[in-house]
CSV table of C-alpha atoms in Angstrom, one decimal:
chain,number,residue,atom,x,y,z
A,19,MET,CA,41.3,128.5,59.9
A,20,LYS,CA,38.7,129.8,62.3
A,21,LEU,CA,39.8,127.0,64.6
A,22,LEU,CA,42.9,128.0,63.9
A,23,ASN,CA,42.7,131.3,65.4
A,24,LEU,CA,40.6,130.5,67.7
A,25,ILE,CA,43.8,128.2,69.3
A,26,ALA,CA,46.2,131.0,68.4
A,27,ALA,CA,43.8,133.1,70.3
A,28,SER,CA,43.9,131.5,73.4
A,29,GLY,CA,47.8,130.9,73.4
A,30,ILE,CA,48.4,134.1,73.6
A,31,ILE,CA,45.1,134.3,76.5
A,32,ILE,CA,47.9,132.1,78.3
A,33,ILE,CA,50.7,133.1,78.4
A,34,SER,CA,49.7,136.9,79.2
A,35,SER,CA,47.3,135.7,82.1
A,36,ALA,CA,50.3,133.4,83.3
A,37,SER,CA,52.4,136.0,83.2
A,38,GLN,CA,50.0,138.3,85.5
A,39,PHE,CA,51.3,135.5,88.3
A,40,CYS,CA,55.2,134.7,87.1
A,41,ARG,CA,56.6,137.4,89.4
A,42,ALA,CA,60.0,136.5,91.0
A,43,GLU,CA,59.1,135.2,95.2
A,44,THR,CA,58.9,138.3,97.4
A,45,LYS,CA,62.1,139.5,99.1
A,46,VAL,CA,63.5,140.4,102.4
A,47,VAL,CA,65.0,143.4,103.1
A,48,ALA,CA,66.0,144.4,107.2
A,49,HIS,CA,64.9,147.2,108.6
A,50,ARG,CA,68.0,149.6,109.9
A,51,GLY,CA,69.8,145.3,110.0
A,52,PHE,CA,69.3,142.5,110.8
A,53,TRP,CA,69.1,144.8,114.9
A,54,ASN,CA,66.1,142.3,116.1
A,55,THR,CA,69.3,140.1,117.6
A,56,GLU,CA,72.1,139.5,120.5
A,57,ASN,CA,75.4,142.4,120.3
A,58,SER,CA,73.1,143.9,117.2
A,59,ALA,CA,71.6,148.2,117.0
A,60,GLN,CA,69.7,150.1,115.0
A,61,ASN,CA,71.8,150.9,111.9
A,62,SER,CA,75.2,149.3,113.3
A,63,LEU,CA,78.3,147.4,111.9
A,64,ALA,CA,77.4,143.9,113.1
A,65,SER,CA,73.8,144.9,111.8
A,66,PHE,CA,73.9,144.8,107.6
A,67,ALA,CA,76.5,141.4,108.7
A,68,LYS,CA,74.2,140.2,110.7
A,69,ALA,CA,72.0,140.3,108.1
A,70,ASP,CA,74.0,138.6,105.3
A,71,SER,CA,74.3,136.1,107.6
A,72,ILE,CA,70.9,135.1,107.5
A,73,GLY,CA,70.7,135.8,103.5
A,74,CYS,CA,68.4,138.2,103.2
A,75,PHE,CA,68.0,140.4,100.3
A,76,GLY,CA,69.7,143.8,101.7
A,77,SER,CA,69.8,145.3,104.4
A,78,GLU,CA,68.5,149.0,105.4
A,79,ILE,CA,69.9,151.6,106.7
A,80,ASP,CA,69.8,155.3,106.9
A,81,VAL,CA,71.8,157.8,106.5
A,82,TRP,CA,71.7,161.9,107.4
A,83,LEU,CA,74.7,164.7,106.6
A,84,THR,CA,76.0,167.3,109.4
A,85,THR,CA,75.9,170.8,110.1
A,86,ASP,CA,80.1,170.1,109.1
A,87,ASP,CA,78.9,167.8,106.3
A,88,HIS,CA,80.5,164.2,107.6
A,89,LEU,CA,77.6,161.3,106.4
A,90,ILE,CA,76.6,159.4,109.0
A,91,VAL,CA,74.8,156.6,110.0
A,92,ASN,CA,71.5,156.7,111.8
A,93,HIS,CA,67.6,156.9,112.0
A,94,ASP,CA,66.1,159.5,114.4
A,95,LYS,CA,66.3,163.3,113.3
A,96,ASN,CA,66.7,163.7,117.6
A,97,PHE,CA,69.1,161.5,119.1
A,98,HIS,CA,70.6,161.5,122.6
A,99,GLY,CA,68.9,164.1,122.5
A,100,LEU,CA,71.3,165.4,119.4
A,101,TYR,CA,70.3,166.8,116.2
A,102,MET,CA,71.3,164.5,113.3
A,103,GLU,CA,71.7,167.9,110.9
A,104,THR,CA,72.7,170.0,113.2
A,105,ALA,CA,75.3,168.4,116.1
A,106,PRO,CA,78.7,169.0,114.4
A,107,PHE,CA,80.7,165.5,113.8
A,108,ASP,CA,82.6,165.1,117.0
A,109,GLU,CA,79.7,164.8,119.8
A,110,ILE,CA,77.7,162.7,117.8
A,111,ARG,CA,80.5,160.4,117.0
A,112,LYS,CA,80.3,160.5,120.8
A,113,ILE,CA,76.5,158.4,120.6
A,114,LYS,CA,77.6,154.9,121.4
A,115,LEU,CA,74.6,152.3,120.4
A,116,PRO,CA,73.4,149.6,122.5
A,117,ASN,CA,75.8,147.4,121.2
A,118,GLY,CA,79.0,149.2,122.4
A,119,GLU,CA,79.8,150.5,118.3
A,120,LYS,CA,80.6,154.6,117.6
A,121,ILE,CA,78.3,155.7,115.9
A,122,PRO,CA,79.3,154.2,112.2
A,123,THR,CA,80.5,157.1,109.2
A,124,LEU,CA,79.5,156.1,105.7
A,125,ASP,CA,82.6,155.0,104.9
A,126,GLU,CA,83.0,152.8,107.3
A,127,TYR,CA,79.1,151.2,106.4
A,128,LEU,CA,80.4,151.0,103.4
A,129,ALA,CA,83.9,149.4,103.6
A,130,VAL,CA,81.9,146.5,105.8
A,131,VAL,CA,78.9,145.7,102.8
A,132,ARG,CA,81.9,146.0,100.6
A,133,LYS,CA,83.2,142.4,102.7
A,134,HIS,CA,79.2,140.6,102.2
A,135,PRO,CA,79.0,140.6,98.5
A,136,ASP,CA,75.6,138.4,98.9
A,137,THR,CA,73.5,141.0,100.7
A,138,ARG,CA,72.2,144.9,98.6
A,139,LEU,CA,71.7,148.0,100.0
A,140,ILE,CA,69.0,149.4,100.7
A,141,LEU,CA,69.9,153.7,102.0
A,142,GLU,CA,67.6,155.8,102.7
A,143,MET,CA,69.1,159.2,102.4
A,144,LYS,CA,67.2,161.9,105.7
A,145,SER,CA,65.7,164.9,104.4
A,146,LEU,CA,67.1,167.8,104.9
A,147,THR,CA,65.6,171.5,105.7
A,148,ASP,CA,67.4,172.7,102.9
A,149,TYR,CA,67.5,171.4,99.5
A,150,SER,CA,71.3,173.1,98.1
A,151,ARG,CA,72.3,170.9,101.7
A,152,GLU,CA,70.1,167.2,100.0
A,153,ASP,CA,72.1,168.1,96.8
A,154,VAL,CA,75.0,168.4,98.9
A,155,ALA,CA,74.4,164.5,100.3
A,156,ALA,CA,73.7,162.8,98.0
A,157,ASN,CA,76.9,164.0,95.8
A,158,LYS,CA,78.8,162.8,98.7
A,159,ILE,CA,77.2,159.8,98.8
A,160,ALA,CA,77.9,159.2,95.1
A,161,VAL,CA,81.0,159.0,95.8
A,162,LEU,CA,81.2,157.0,98.1
A,163,LEU,CA,79.4,154.9,96.9
A,164,ARG,CA,81.3,154.9,93.8
A,165,LYS,CA,84.9,154.4,95.8
A,166,HIS,CA,83.9,151.1,97.3
A,167,GLY,CA,83.0,149.5,94.7
A,168,VAL,CA,78.7,148.9,95.3
A,169,LEU,CA,77.3,151.0,93.6
A,170,ASP,CA,75.8,148.2,91.3
A,171,ARG,CA,73.5,146.6,94.4
A,172,THR,CA,72.3,149.7,96.0
A,173,ASP,CA,68.9,150.5,95.2
A,174,ILE,CA,68.1,154.4,97.1
A,175,ILE,CA,65.1,154.8,99.1
A,176,VAL,CA,64.0,158.6,100.0
A,177,PHE,CA,60.8,161.1,101.0
A,178,SER,CA,61.9,163.7,99.3
A,179,LEU,CA,61.3,164.5,95.6
A,180,ASN,CA,64.1,166.8,95.5
A,181,ALA,CA,66.3,164.2,96.1
A,182,ALA,CA,64.8,161.2,94.1
A,183,MET,CA,65.6,164.2,90.8
A,184,THR,CA,69.0,164.4,92.5
A,185,PHE,CA,69.9,160.8,92.4
A,186,LYS,CA,67.8,160.5,88.7
A,187,LYS,CA,70.4,163.1,87.9
A,188,LEU,CA,73.6,161.4,88.9
A,189,PHE,CA,72.5,158.1,88.3
A,190,PRO,CA,70.8,158.5,85.0
A,191,THR,CA,71.2,153.8,84.4
A,192,GLY,CA,72.1,151.2,85.9
A,193,VAL,CA,70.9,153.1,89.7
A,194,LYS,CA,66.9,151.7,91.7
A,195,ILE,CA,65.2,155.3,93.2
A,196,PHE,CA,62.4,154.0,95.3
A,197,TYR,CA,59.7,156.6,96.9
A,198,LEU,CA,59.0,157.2,100.6
A,199,ASP,CA,56.5,159.4,100.6
A,200,GLY,CA,53.3,157.5,99.7
A,201,ASP,CA,51.4,160.5,98.5
A,202,LEU,CA,52.2,159.1,94.7
A,203,SER,CA,50.4,156.6,92.2
A,204,PRO,CA,52.9,154.3,90.8
A,205,LYS,CA,51.6,155.6,87.4
A,206,LYS,CA,52.7,159.5,88.9
A,207,ILE,CA,55.9,157.5,90.0
A,208,LYS,CA,56.2,155.9,86.7
A,209,LYS,CA,56.2,159.6,84.4
A,210,LEU,CA,59.0,160.1,87.0
A,211,GLY,CA,61.2,157.8,85.7
A,212,LEU,CA,61.8,156.1,89.5
A,213,SER,CA,62.3,152.5,89.9
A,214,GLY,CA,59.8,151.9,91.8
A,215,ILE,CA,57.7,152.7,95.3
A,216,ASP,CA,58.2,152.6,98.7
A,217,TYR,CA,56.0,152.8,101.0
A,218,SER,CA,54.5,152.3,103.9
A,219,VAL,CA,51.7,149.3,105.7
A,220,LYS,CA,49.3,151.6,106.6
A,221,VAL,CA,49.1,153.4,102.5
A,222,LEU,CA,49.6,150.3,100.9
A,223,LYS,CA,46.9,148.9,102.9
A,224,LYS,CA,43.8,151.9,101.7
A,225,HIS,CA,46.0,151.9,98.4
A,226,PRO,CA,46.1,148.0,98.0
A,227,GLU,CA,45.5,148.3,93.8
A,228,TRP,CA,48.3,150.1,94.2
A,229,VAL,CA,50.4,146.9,93.7
A,230,GLU,CA,48.7,144.8,90.6
A,231,GLN,CA,49.1,149.1,88.9
A,232,ALA,CA,53.2,149.1,90.7
A,233,HIS,CA,53.6,145.9,88.2
A,234,LYS,CA,51.6,146.9,84.6
A,235,ASN,CA,53.4,149.9,84.5
A,236,ASP,CA,56.5,148.2,85.5
A,237,VAL,CA,57.3,150.1,88.6
A,238,GLU,CA,58.9,147.8,92.0
A,239,VAL,CA,56.8,147.8,94.9
A,240,ASN,CA,58.1,147.3,98.2
A,241,VAL,CA,56.2,148.2,101.7
A,242,TRP,CA,57.5,149.0,105.7
A,243,THR,CA,57.7,147.5,108.4
A,244,ALA,CA,55.7,145.0,108.3
A,245,ASN,CA,56.3,143.4,111.7
A,246,SER,CA,53.1,140.9,112.0
A,247,GLU,CA,52.8,136.8,110.6
A,248,GLU,CA,49.9,138.2,109.8
A,249,ASP,CA,50.8,141.4,108.0
A,250,MET,CA,54.0,139.5,106.5
A,251,LYS,CA,51.3,136.8,105.0
A,252,TYR,CA,49.1,140.1,103.8
A,253,PHE,CA,51.7,141.5,101.7
A,254,ILE,CA,53.3,138.1,100.6
A,255,ASP,CA,49.8,137.7,99.0
A,256,LEU,CA,49.2,140.8,97.2
A,257,GLY,CA,52.3,140.1,95.7
A,258,VAL,CA,54.8,142.3,97.1
A,259,ASP,CA,58.4,142.8,95.4
A,260,TYR,CA,59.8,143.2,98.7
A,261,ILE,CA,59.2,143.4,102.6
A,262,THR,CA,61.3,145.6,104.8
A,263,THR,CA,60.5,144.4,108.8
A,264,ASP,CA,63.1,144.1,112.3
A,265,HIS,CA,61.8,140.8,111.5
A,266,PRO,CA,63.6,139.6,108.5
A,267,ASP,CA,64.0,136.0,110.3
A,268,LYS,CA,61.1,135.7,111.2
A,269,LEU,CA,60.0,136.6,107.6
A,270,ILE,CA,62.3,134.4,106.8
A,271,ASN,CA,61.0,131.7,107.8
A,272,LEU,CA,57.5,132.6,107.0
A,273,LEU,CA,58.5,132.5,102.5
A,274,LYS,CA,60.3,128.7,103.2
A,275,ASN,CA,57.0,127.2,104.8
A,276,LYS,CA,54.6,129.2,102.0
A,277,LYS,CA,56.9,127.3,99.3
């Protein structure tokens, strides 16, 4: 009986230990789309299609709410001398991206996302100076995601806790919400009911223990923006769930070669 108990106990230990090492392979997220290639540009319509074409798990975009309540896809707060949050839509649309496209609306972007069902959309809503404006933006985003039928393959990422909580109310189940700012431990993220941490290379190198802590609390981990091969290898070995990079093609090849 003692021997059986010992074997049973050992089996539990083996199963428990194995489960810690059975996490899925690190997934590749193209930062602002796959823009670092021919005929593409950051946050362009082409960048999502190109991310899909090389087999990225996900492609990230940045969304602003203009002063006249249009949702546009662009990263910089100040772009070509215009502030995305305070400039009118018509003025922003005059700007051309390096590949010749206009700055896209979220509606236009989601029409492209819909055509490429194998790639997830990683949508960052940019923080706004007025929380009530963030609430307006989040509600408008929710309407468009449902309109285009891509809600089930969209993850939301935000720096603003207000925005995170607003999205949590809009999407009580089924949509992952990640926090970007890097100032909260995975345990605190779990208490807030969010899905994951999406922290910078600098933050996660300072707190590598947060990866294991996150996984123990069923919190996922994304890291941005890992562009060097050294950083890519470091975070693959650390066991993060996702790596966001400006060089998704290089990361995909690196992961293939590690198999």
